[in-house]
Amino acid sequence: MIDDFSENGLLATAIDGFVAREPQRRMANKVTEAINAQHSLVVEAGTGTGKTFAYLVPALRSDKKVILSTGSKNLQEQLFSKDLPIIKKALNYTGKISLLKGRANYLCLERLYHQYAGAGDLDKDLRVDLVRVKNWSIKTKDGDISKCTTVTEDNPVWSILTSTNDNCLGSDCEHYNDCYVVKARKRALNADVVVVNHHLFLADVVVKDTGFGELIPKADVMIFDEAHQLPDLACHYFGQQLTSRQLFDLAKEINLAYRTEVKDMAQLQQCADKLQKCTQDLRLVINQHSPKGNLRYLFNQEAVKNELSYLVDALNFCHEVLLLAVGRSSTLDNCFERIKQYHALLSRLQQTNITGFSYWYECTNNYFIFALTPLSVADKFTQLIAERDGSWIFTSATLSVDNRLDYFTKRLGLDNAESLILESPFDYANQTIMCVPRYIPSPNEKGNAQKLIDILLPVIEANQGRCFFLCTSYAMMNALAKQFRELTTLPVLVQGETSKVKLLEQFIHKGNALLIATSSFWEGIDVRGDTLSCVIIDKLPFTSPDDPLIKARMEDCQMQGGDAFNEVQLPEAVITLKQGVGRLIRHHNDRGAIIICDNRLVMRAYGATFINSLPPSPRTRDINKVINFLLAKS
């Protein structure tokens, strides 16, 4: 393995611009050992280590069945389309590689024909898009909706033309042999390396897909990149949710089946309409409360109790009607099973006295979610690893807190895993400067957006934009955006005004922009070179203690005699801050400044935990030193 990563090794010979890095070589050796010994490994690999190649080379050299799971669909595409082909060519690898996405990414032929039959009830725009999808469906080979050039991926038509675990008819579907999800799974079964994402992996573990079992095949090696996302995602997937969308979709499908298949049962429309109305009425009542909160509190409100009882009545009515239609339509048979499932789930959600779970809800003008989420998935994950023999490898640039990995390993029950922390090979001492400016307002001080602008605008203009301003709330993002646009002629780009991809394209193309964003820009963004040379963070990213899941985890920690702040809130904030700071230096030639606008970093004892977890940048409180650093020649 050492030969592959050395200065004269196989990768240096095969890849233009390859730079030998000792941390990358160490990681590759550890991954090789873990694969050979069939044990678990946790690796934090600092930005610039080259962790992707460090796990891909051992994985492809192992000649074993490999599952590669990434944090998002974008990273999944990058791994499949960019990184894997490079390593495959360098190693002259002859095995099969497959990309497997969740079912919502593939056109469902059953739903396409069903919607086409009842298209008269769709609005004009959806009918136009439906025809476009129908024309594309004749030409597509894999049904991947991202490849449909005539209808965008975020078009609402896809929500009625893709299947879910709930509404998929499985082997009972008349289009089963042509199903794109089935075909994708067959390609994955025959592949040696399968690229998935965490959402699909966890959904597949928890919900055995109706009709054809697991989508993801068994493998000898499981590698999770961006593994820091796994604990929270696993909590949600090992929990249970009932949403208004599930109920509305159920009502729509009963109605559609009545209009297209079982036209002699007018009661179908009656029960569907009642279910739709009761769901809508419940959403309106919930909307009178906080947008999100504790389900225990919500379900004790008299008005909510009443609407819940009406919803139960509506489900019972649907059950009675569909019982008379069993066997007449595979769609209605599926709906009948879902009615029983949703009824049982609603009953379970109301049992809020069962401990070990967070009971929470979210509600907007468009939807509601009722959820129960386990406070720990350590036992579940330990059981999962025990059931699936092989090597389990977890890696990310942000797993450690204060140079320890136990916060991550405890949450997933990885007590016996080997671990390794690799420092970034970047020269942060010369490439960066970090500043907590003097005289900055307290995080929640009134009018702090204007005060931050007064302090930071000179830096941003001296740097000619080329800056990310990462915020911890939409309110701060919008306040900053409004005022910056009044005070500077530099282009100001704001998250939400166009798609994430287009926003990044604009930022890079303009070359002098200020991009103001929140959560989704804190990680997974890779802008190299002079285009980005300053990252500003508005305050330390502590999750609100009102967040239902965090609140429940804190209460559980206290009940067990722990320190909720130090054991829950602080580690979460450290990992998020590391992600944000990590946007700055993406290449060994990059150079720039990090500005964190929160006095707590230097005034509170816990500030040391943050600082010890960040790259070793020289520190200052003088904003003029930052300006001088940015203006100096690299």
XYZ file of C-alpha atoms in Angstrom:
634
model
C 0.000 0.000 0.000
C 2.870 2.383 0.752
C 3.989 2.206 -2.895
C 0.598 3.454 -4.084
C 0.853 6.710 -2.084
C 4.591 7.471 -2.247
C 6.133 10.261 -4.340
C 6.993 7.770 -7.077
C 4.064 5.464 -6.424
C 1.236 4.284 -8.594
C -1.039 7.284 -7.877
C 1.728 9.819 -8.554
C 2.397 8.099 -11.877
C -1.254 7.898 -12.890
C -2.677 11.196 -11.571
C -1.457 14.633 -12.710
C -0.680 16.905 -9.775
C -0.757 14.134 -7.165
C 1.093 15.178 -3.989
C 2.342 12.486 -1.606
C 1.041 13.099 1.927
C 2.086 11.150 4.990
C -1.358 11.426 6.700
C -2.976 9.972 3.576
C -0.550 7.069 3.566
C -1.156 6.399 7.280
C -4.906 6.404 6.770
C -4.671 4.048 3.786
C -2.588 1.613 5.827
C -5.102 1.674 8.705
C -8.024 1.125 6.322
C -6.185 -1.826 4.759
C -5.604 -3.338 8.207
C -9.278 -2.865 9.149
C -10.442 -4.551 5.926
C -8.054 -7.473 6.346
C -8.886 -7.963 10.046
C -12.639 -7.326 9.564
C -12.858 -4.824 12.390
C -14.277 -1.302 12.857
C -12.203 1.832 12.352
C -12.934 5.515 13.061
C -10.693 8.085 11.343
C -10.785 11.855 11.585
C -8.799 13.058 8.593
C -8.177 16.814 8.593
C -8.983 18.819 5.462
C -6.374 18.150 2.786
C -5.492 14.638 3.967
C -6.962 13.161 0.800
C -9.191 10.773 2.727
C -11.271 9.790 -0.311
C -8.310 8.199 -2.110
C -7.045 6.854 1.235
C -10.112 4.621 1.562
C -10.842 4.021 -2.136
C -7.479 2.443 -2.945
C -7.623 -0.170 -0.123
C -11.315 -0.805 -0.882
C -10.714 -1.526 -4.573
C -7.549 -3.516 -3.853
C -9.401 -5.731 -1.356
C -11.362 -7.626 -4.049
C -14.316 -7.646 -1.642
C -17.891 -6.433 -1.989
C -17.839 -2.778 -0.846
C -20.582 -0.324 0.121
C -19.492 3.327 0.031
C -21.929 5.673 1.794
C -21.659 9.463 1.608
C -23.412 12.316 3.370
C -25.464 13.612 0.436
C -26.557 12.907 -3.112
C -24.101 15.544 -4.402
C -21.144 13.838 -2.704
C -22.468 10.499 -3.907
C -22.429 11.741 -7.521
C -18.928 13.190 -7.077
C -17.609 9.910 -5.699
C -19.184 7.886 -8.510
C -18.504 10.242 -11.429
C -15.154 11.792 -10.475
C -13.165 10.055 -7.722
C -13.872 6.393 -8.445
C -13.052 6.602 -12.188
C -9.650 8.135 -11.326
C -8.749 5.336 -8.898
C -10.262 2.661 -11.142
C -8.027 3.775 -13.991
C -4.928 4.175 -11.791
C -5.292 0.656 -10.325
C -6.537 -0.873 -13.587
C -9.508 -2.098 -11.558
C -11.821 -4.401 -13.535
C -14.671 -4.821 -11.023
C -18.180 -3.417 -11.526
C -19.142 -0.139 -9.835
C -22.774 0.865 -9.333
C -24.604 3.985 -8.124
C -27.748 3.339 -6.092
C -30.098 6.147 -5.059
C -33.251 6.174 -2.960
C -36.512 5.308 -4.711
C -37.585 8.977 -4.793
C -34.872 9.516 -7.433
C -36.409 7.111 -9.952
C -39.529 7.521 -12.076
C -42.304 5.127 -11.012
C -44.010 3.735 -14.126
C -47.103 2.638 -12.159
C -47.657 6.153 -10.828
C -46.916 7.701 -14.248
C -49.644 5.660 -15.962
C -52.003 6.098 -13.024
C -51.606 9.898 -13.019
C -51.905 9.990 -16.804
C -55.263 8.210 -16.568
C -56.537 10.805 -14.068
C -54.689 13.836 -15.480
C -57.881 15.873 -15.807
C -57.762 16.688 -12.101
C -54.243 18.190 -12.276
C -53.667 21.890 -12.828
C -52.455 23.099 -16.234
C -48.731 23.379 -15.366
C -48.628 19.884 -13.885
C -50.384 18.463 -16.961
C -47.746 20.058 -19.215
C -44.932 18.652 -17.072
C -46.642 15.252 -16.980
C -46.543 15.113 -20.802
C -42.856 16.087 -20.759
C -42.079 13.292 -18.289
C -44.131 10.831 -20.387
C -42.062 11.715 -23.477
C -38.813 11.367 -21.499
C -39.931 8.013 -20.080
C -39.883 6.531 -23.604
C -36.166 7.354 -23.976
C -34.686 6.906 -20.488
C -32.818 3.707 -19.674
C -32.441 4.077 -15.905
C -35.358 6.386 -14.953
C -33.048 8.678 -12.939
C -35.059 11.896 -12.654
C -31.909 14.048 -12.409
C -31.256 13.171 -16.070
C -34.591 14.526 -17.297
C -33.581 17.774 -19.026
C -37.125 19.005 -19.733
C -38.341 19.003 -16.085
C -36.210 20.277 -13.177
C -35.457 18.005 -10.194
C -37.384 20.265 -7.786
C -40.541 20.299 -9.931
C -43.637 19.321 -7.886
C -44.660 16.806 -10.570
C -42.027 14.364 -9.285
C -43.791 14.015 -5.931
C -46.685 12.291 -7.720
C -44.487 10.324 -10.165
C -42.058 8.693 -7.730
C -42.813 5.991 -5.194
C -42.299 5.798 -1.447
C -41.913 2.807 0.840
C -45.568 3.322 1.739
C -47.150 3.389 -1.701
C -44.867 1.025 -3.656
C -46.827 -2.044 -4.782
C -43.698 -4.233 -4.891
C -43.977 -7.523 -6.797
C -47.749 -6.994 -7.133
C -47.097 -4.083 -9.497
C -47.794 -4.812 -13.178
C -44.664 -2.810 -14.075
C -42.442 -4.710 -11.650
C -40.232 -6.233 -14.368
C -39.625 -2.795 -15.911
C -39.280 -0.983 -12.544
C -36.267 1.332 -12.470
C -35.764 0.800 -8.729
C -35.696 -2.980 -9.223
C -33.255 -2.599 -12.120
C -31.009 -0.308 -10.039
C -31.008 -2.853 -7.231
C -30.105 -5.675 -9.652
C -27.147 -3.616 -10.896
C -26.106 -3.096 -7.267
C -26.390 -6.833 -6.526
C -24.099 -7.614 -9.454
C -21.609 -4.829 -8.648
C -18.415 -5.127 -6.619
C -18.580 -1.541 -5.345
C -21.912 0.190 -4.642
C -22.136 3.929 -3.935
C -25.082 4.981 -1.728
C -25.800 7.803 0.739
C -26.502 7.723 4.480
C -30.219 8.416 4.057
C -30.645 5.444 1.734
C -28.456 3.184 3.875
C -30.392 3.922 7.067
C -33.799 3.818 5.385
C -32.836 0.452 3.944
C -31.780 -0.883 7.338
C -34.960 0.267 9.031
C -37.588 -0.330 6.361
C -37.330 -3.504 4.325
C -38.754 -2.310 1.032
C -42.149 -3.862 0.295
C -42.021 -6.597 -2.289
C -38.308 -6.929 -2.833
C -36.622 -6.750 0.548
C -33.520 -4.672 1.063
C -32.389 -2.370 -1.743
C -28.766 -2.394 -0.613
C -27.025 -5.769 -0.942
C -24.933 -7.322 1.807
C -21.238 -6.400 1.635
C -17.894 -7.290 3.246
C -16.732 -3.687 3.637
C -18.890 -0.686 4.688
C -17.250 2.743 4.432
C -19.021 5.900 5.638
C -17.623 9.253 4.488
C -18.927 12.426 6.190
C -19.643 10.076 9.099
C -20.262 12.935 11.543
C -23.811 13.097 10.127
C -24.623 9.482 11.018
C -25.641 9.705 14.721
C -28.371 12.325 14.193
C -29.591 10.704 10.978
C -29.708 7.295 12.662
C -31.786 8.743 15.517
C -34.376 9.948 13.023
C -34.413 6.761 10.955
C -34.677 4.491 13.994
C -37.580 6.639 15.157
C -41.077 6.919 13.684
C -42.926 9.746 11.956
C -46.427 10.450 10.735
C -46.781 13.423 8.404
C -49.650 15.306 6.829
C -48.157 14.504 3.429
C -48.541 10.764 4.077
C -52.201 11.287 4.950
C -52.891 13.633 2.015
C -51.160 11.231 -0.411
C -53.251 8.364 0.927
C -56.473 10.344 0.373
C -55.382 11.342 -3.152
C -54.601 7.744 -4.116
C -57.928 6.435 -2.825
C -59.638 9.138 -4.892
C -57.517 8.403 -7.969
C -58.255 4.669 -7.707
C -61.984 5.482 -7.511
C -61.844 7.616 -10.668
C -59.688 5.221 -12.709
C -60.242 1.677 -11.411
C -63.187 1.156 -9.029
C -65.717 3.647 -10.380
C -68.756 1.962 -8.832
C -67.767 2.712 -5.195
C -68.727 6.326 -4.496
C -67.916 5.764 -0.806
C -64.228 5.743 -1.772
C -64.408 9.432 -2.624
C -66.404 10.161 0.532
C -63.876 8.530 2.886
C -60.921 10.082 1.005
C -62.473 13.563 1.232
C -63.145 13.083 4.956
C -59.530 12.016 5.555
C -58.248 15.011 3.609
C -60.516 17.446 5.500
C -59.641 16.027 8.957
C -55.912 16.218 8.145
C -56.317 19.824 6.996
C -58.348 20.774 10.081
C -55.747 19.214 12.380
C -52.973 21.190 10.653
C -54.910 24.451 11.120
C -55.374 23.791 14.860
C -51.685 22.874 15.357
C -50.730 26.049 13.501
C -52.093 28.062 16.425
C -49.208 26.743 18.545
C -45.424 27.072 18.197
C -44.009 25.960 14.811
C -42.221 23.106 16.592
C -42.198 21.701 20.080
C -43.019 18.867 22.457
C -45.655 16.376 21.314
C -46.575 15.625 24.945
C -47.686 19.245 25.368
C -49.435 19.419 21.995
C -51.476 16.255 22.469
C -52.756 17.570 25.820
C -54.401 20.611 24.211
C -58.189 20.175 24.103
C -58.649 21.451 20.528
C -55.860 19.198 19.255
C -57.343 16.214 21.130
C -60.671 16.794 19.391
C -59.143 17.010 15.914
C -57.042 13.901 16.567
C -60.192 11.957 17.469
C -61.813 13.126 14.199
C -58.698 11.973 12.290
C -58.922 8.549 13.949
C -62.606 8.412 12.936
C -61.647 9.270 9.348
C -59.042 6.479 9.270
C -61.618 4.053 10.673
C -64.112 5.093 7.968
C -61.445 4.564 5.284
C -60.702 1.132 6.774
C -64.379 0.097 6.627
C -64.807 1.266 3.017
C -61.579 -0.218 1.668
C -62.310 -3.509 3.404
C -65.170 -3.871 0.887
C -62.760 -3.243 -2.028
C -59.974 -5.660 -1.015
C -58.792 -7.648 -4.044
C -60.310 -5.298 -6.629
C -57.278 -3.021 -7.046
C -53.636 -3.454 -6.071
C -53.518 0.306 -5.392
C -56.442 0.104 -2.965
C -54.964 -3.031 -1.353
C -51.808 -1.004 -0.698
C -53.901 1.900 0.668
C -55.727 -0.522 2.975
C -52.421 -1.663 4.500
C -51.295 1.944 4.922
C -54.506 2.851 6.771
C -53.763 0.131 9.324
C -50.128 1.262 9.547
C -50.991 4.967 10.082
C -53.677 4.091 12.637
C -51.172 2.036 14.662
C -48.509 4.738 14.315
C -50.868 7.472 15.528
C -51.756 5.304 18.511
C -48.039 4.773 19.304
C -47.285 8.499 19.013
C -49.961 9.233 21.605
C -48.247 6.942 24.136
C -45.929 9.755 25.214
C -45.277 8.193 28.621
C -42.808 5.638 27.190
C -39.298 6.825 28.150
C -36.131 6.848 26.061
C -37.642 8.885 23.221
C -38.038 12.507 22.212
C -41.639 13.248 21.236
C -41.780 16.265 18.947
C -43.710 17.969 16.182
C -43.192 20.539 13.443
C -45.901 22.497 11.691
C -46.001 25.129 8.935
C -48.740 26.477 6.686
C -48.123 23.497 4.378
C -47.459 20.444 6.532
C -47.117 18.874 9.959
C -44.858 16.136 11.302
C -45.460 14.044 14.429
C -42.330 12.168 15.491
C -40.783 10.038 18.169
C -37.007 9.792 18.055
C -34.846 7.516 20.206
C -32.384 9.405 22.383
C -29.683 6.810 21.742
C -28.994 4.526 18.775
C -25.865 2.929 20.269
C -27.611 -0.402 20.944
C -29.257 -0.460 17.518
C -26.015 0.315 15.710
C -24.055 -2.223 17.756
C -26.650 -4.837 16.824
C -26.482 -3.820 13.159
C -22.700 -4.254 13.055
C -22.960 -7.609 14.834
C -25.530 -8.842 12.286
C -23.470 -7.796 9.277
C -20.013 -9.326 9.482
C -17.195 -7.389 7.865
C -15.283 -4.134 8.153
C -17.014 -0.924 9.210
C -15.024 2.237 8.512
C -16.171 5.726 9.538
C -14.360 8.875 8.420
C -14.839 12.647 8.326
C -12.837 15.832 8.762
C -14.940 16.648 11.853
C -15.387 13.819 14.335
C -13.267 14.873 17.310
C -14.008 17.298 20.123
C -10.931 18.598 21.965
C -8.822 15.951 20.155
C -11.004 13.064 21.395
C -13.312 10.834 19.338
C -15.420 9.453 22.184
C -18.389 11.794 21.590
C -18.856 10.214 18.149
C -18.008 6.620 19.098
C -20.311 6.585 22.157
C -23.296 7.780 20.144
C -22.925 4.877 17.690
C -21.792 2.295 20.244
C -18.372 1.902 18.577
C -16.615 1.101 21.858
C -14.350 -1.548 20.308
C -13.445 0.340 17.158
C -9.854 1.356 16.455
C -9.459 5.098 16.078
C -7.076 7.547 14.463
C -6.876 11.356 14.321
C -4.823 12.761 11.446
C -3.850 16.443 11.401
C -4.402 18.393 8.206
C -1.220 18.717 6.105
C -2.089 22.358 5.348
C 0.206 25.040 6.781
C -2.393 26.916 8.848
C 0.336 28.889 10.666
C 1.241 30.681 7.433
C -1.875 30.236 5.328
C -4.441 31.590 7.801
C -5.275 34.021 10.554
C -8.177 33.707 13.003
C -9.813 36.706 14.639
C -12.373 37.300 17.367
C -12.767 41.078 16.865
C -12.712 43.481 19.791
C -15.856 45.460 20.609
C -18.236 43.005 18.942
C -21.741 42.951 20.390
C -23.031 40.084 22.505
C -24.658 37.324 20.392
C -28.257 38.269 21.223
C -27.770 42.017 21.659
C -30.386 44.198 19.992
C -29.211 45.673 16.692
C -26.153 43.420 16.573
C -26.417 42.969 12.776
C -25.704 46.674 12.226
C -22.834 46.638 14.746
C -21.256 43.611 13.054
C -21.498 45.332 9.672
C -19.776 48.464 11.029
C -16.845 46.313 12.190
C -16.657 43.876 9.270
C -17.482 45.917 6.165
C -13.928 47.380 5.994
C -12.496 43.826 5.974
C -14.921 42.613 3.307
C -14.278 45.616 1.046
C -10.500 45.450 1.554
C -10.686 41.795 0.497
C -12.848 42.740 -2.523
C -15.612 40.448 -1.373
C -14.474 36.835 -1.843
C -16.198 36.107 1.439
C -18.658 33.693 3.021
C -20.699 35.091 5.922
C -22.103 32.009 7.670
C -25.029 32.668 9.998
C -26.676 30.570 12.703
C -30.194 31.844 11.926
C -32.297 32.999 8.985
C -33.183 36.178 10.896
C -29.517 37.209 11.104
C -28.897 36.193 7.482
C -31.765 38.358 6.220
C -30.888 41.328 8.449
C -27.260 41.282 7.271
C -28.238 40.875 3.615
C -30.582 43.875 3.679
C -28.043 46.184 5.297
C -24.999 45.026 3.319
C -26.885 45.689 0.082
C -27.521 49.272 1.210
C -23.895 49.893 2.189
C -21.667 48.209 -0.418
C -21.438 48.026 -4.208
C -20.001 44.516 -4.003
C -22.333 41.747 -5.228
C -24.280 40.351 -2.243
C -25.608 36.810 -2.756
C -28.104 35.341 -0.300
C -29.082 31.738 0.335
C -32.622 30.988 -0.804
C -32.747 33.554 -3.617
C -31.763 30.853 -6.098
C -30.615 27.246 -5.881
C -27.496 26.323 -3.922
C -25.706 25.205 -7.101
C -26.514 28.430 -8.982
C -25.536 30.553 -5.976
C -22.097 28.921 -5.884
C -21.710 29.329 -9.648
C -22.511 33.041 -9.307
C -20.083 33.407 -6.385
C -17.230 31.844 -8.356
C -18.072 33.637 -11.613
C -18.278 37.122 -10.063
C -14.996 36.724 -8.173
C -15.757 39.599 -5.766
C -18.983 38.543 -4.067
C -20.161 38.354 -0.479
C -22.275 35.241 0.037
C -24.505 35.310 3.137
C -25.897 31.922 4.088
C -27.000 29.660 6.894
C -27.065 25.935 7.716
C -26.699 24.250 4.310
C -23.531 26.210 3.466
C -21.663 25.238 6.627
C -20.551 21.926 5.111
C -20.083 20.149 1.795
C -19.024 23.339 -0.037
C -15.654 23.307 -1.823
C -14.445 26.648 -3.249
C -10.717 26.675 -3.959
C -8.296 29.481 -4.748
C -8.559 33.254 -4.326
C -12.313 33.290 -4.979
C -12.871 32.563 -1.277
C -10.332 34.016 1.141
C -12.455 35.082 4.121
C -15.010 33.151 6.165
C -17.015 35.031 8.800
C -19.200 33.237 11.357
C -21.810 35.289 13.210
C -21.655 33.343 16.514
C -20.869 29.981 18.052
C -23.396 27.514 16.566
C -25.076 26.225 19.714
C -28.305 24.424 18.910
C -31.250 26.075 20.602
C -32.127 24.290 23.868
C -35.749 24.558 22.650
C -34.987 22.148 19.818
C -37.090 19.120 20.846
C -34.440 16.458 20.197
C -31.584 18.388 21.820
C -33.839 19.276 24.762
C -34.767 15.610 25.247
C -31.133 14.494 25.003
C -30.156 17.121 27.583
C -32.919 16.022 29.966
C -31.901 12.373 29.525
C -28.260 13.264 30.208
C -29.225 15.103 33.411
C -31.359 12.175 34.595
C -28.293 9.952 34.252
C -26.216 12.357 36.356
C -24.368 13.906 33.423
C -23.574 17.508 32.498
C -25.972 18.315 29.631
C -24.074 21.377 28.434
C -20.644 19.739 28.305
C -21.881 16.354 27.086
C -24.524 17.400 24.536
C -24.633 21.089 23.559
C -20.906 21.833 23.551
C -19.743 18.855 21.420
C -22.526 19.488 18.883
C -21.497 23.144 18.554
C -17.784 22.273 18.259
C -18.387 19.886 15.361
C -20.618 22.407 13.553
C -18.038 25.192 14.022
C -15.302 22.925 12.643
C -17.446 22.378 9.555
C -17.901 26.112 9.016
C -14.212 26.926 9.539
C -13.354 24.094 7.146
C -14.858 26.011 4.200
C -11.798 28.309 4.017
C -8.699 26.248 3.195
C -9.440 23.601 0.569
C -6.023 23.397 -1.172
C -2.388 23.692 -0.115
C -2.125 27.014 -2.018
C -5.235 28.575 -0.410
C -4.863 31.479 1.989
C -7.331 33.471 4.081
C -8.914 34.672 7.318
C -11.442 33.214 9.721
C -13.468 35.732 11.739
C -15.681 34.422 14.546
C -17.936 37.130 15.977
C -18.490 35.717 19.446
C -16.714 36.961 22.578
C -17.538 33.718 24.367
C -14.672 32.113 22.446
C -12.212 34.149 24.509
C -14.289 35.090 27.581
C -15.710 31.703 28.650
C -13.794 28.682 29.914
C -15.409 26.438 27.330
C -13.917 28.636 24.578
C -10.728 26.607 24.989
C -12.595 23.466 23.862
C -13.527 25.210 20.607
C -10.043 26.604 20.032
C -8.339 23.267 20.785
C -10.631 21.607 18.239
C -9.881 24.075 15.423
C -6.845 24.174 13.093
C -3.773 25.891 14.615
C -4.240 29.335 13.027
C -2.450 32.368 14.496
C -4.969 34.349 16.544
C -5.657 38.040 16.899
C -8.373 40.403 18.136
C -7.228 43.277 15.920
C -9.340 43.576 12.760
C -6.618 45.705 11.125
C -4.194 42.781 11.360
C -6.728 40.711 9.434
C -6.925 43.398 6.734
C -3.127 43.572 6.497
C -2.909 39.776 6.275
C -5.470 39.657 3.475
C -3.794 42.472 1.544
C -0.307 40.963 1.873
C 1.099 38.983 -1.025
C 0.798 35.249 -0.574
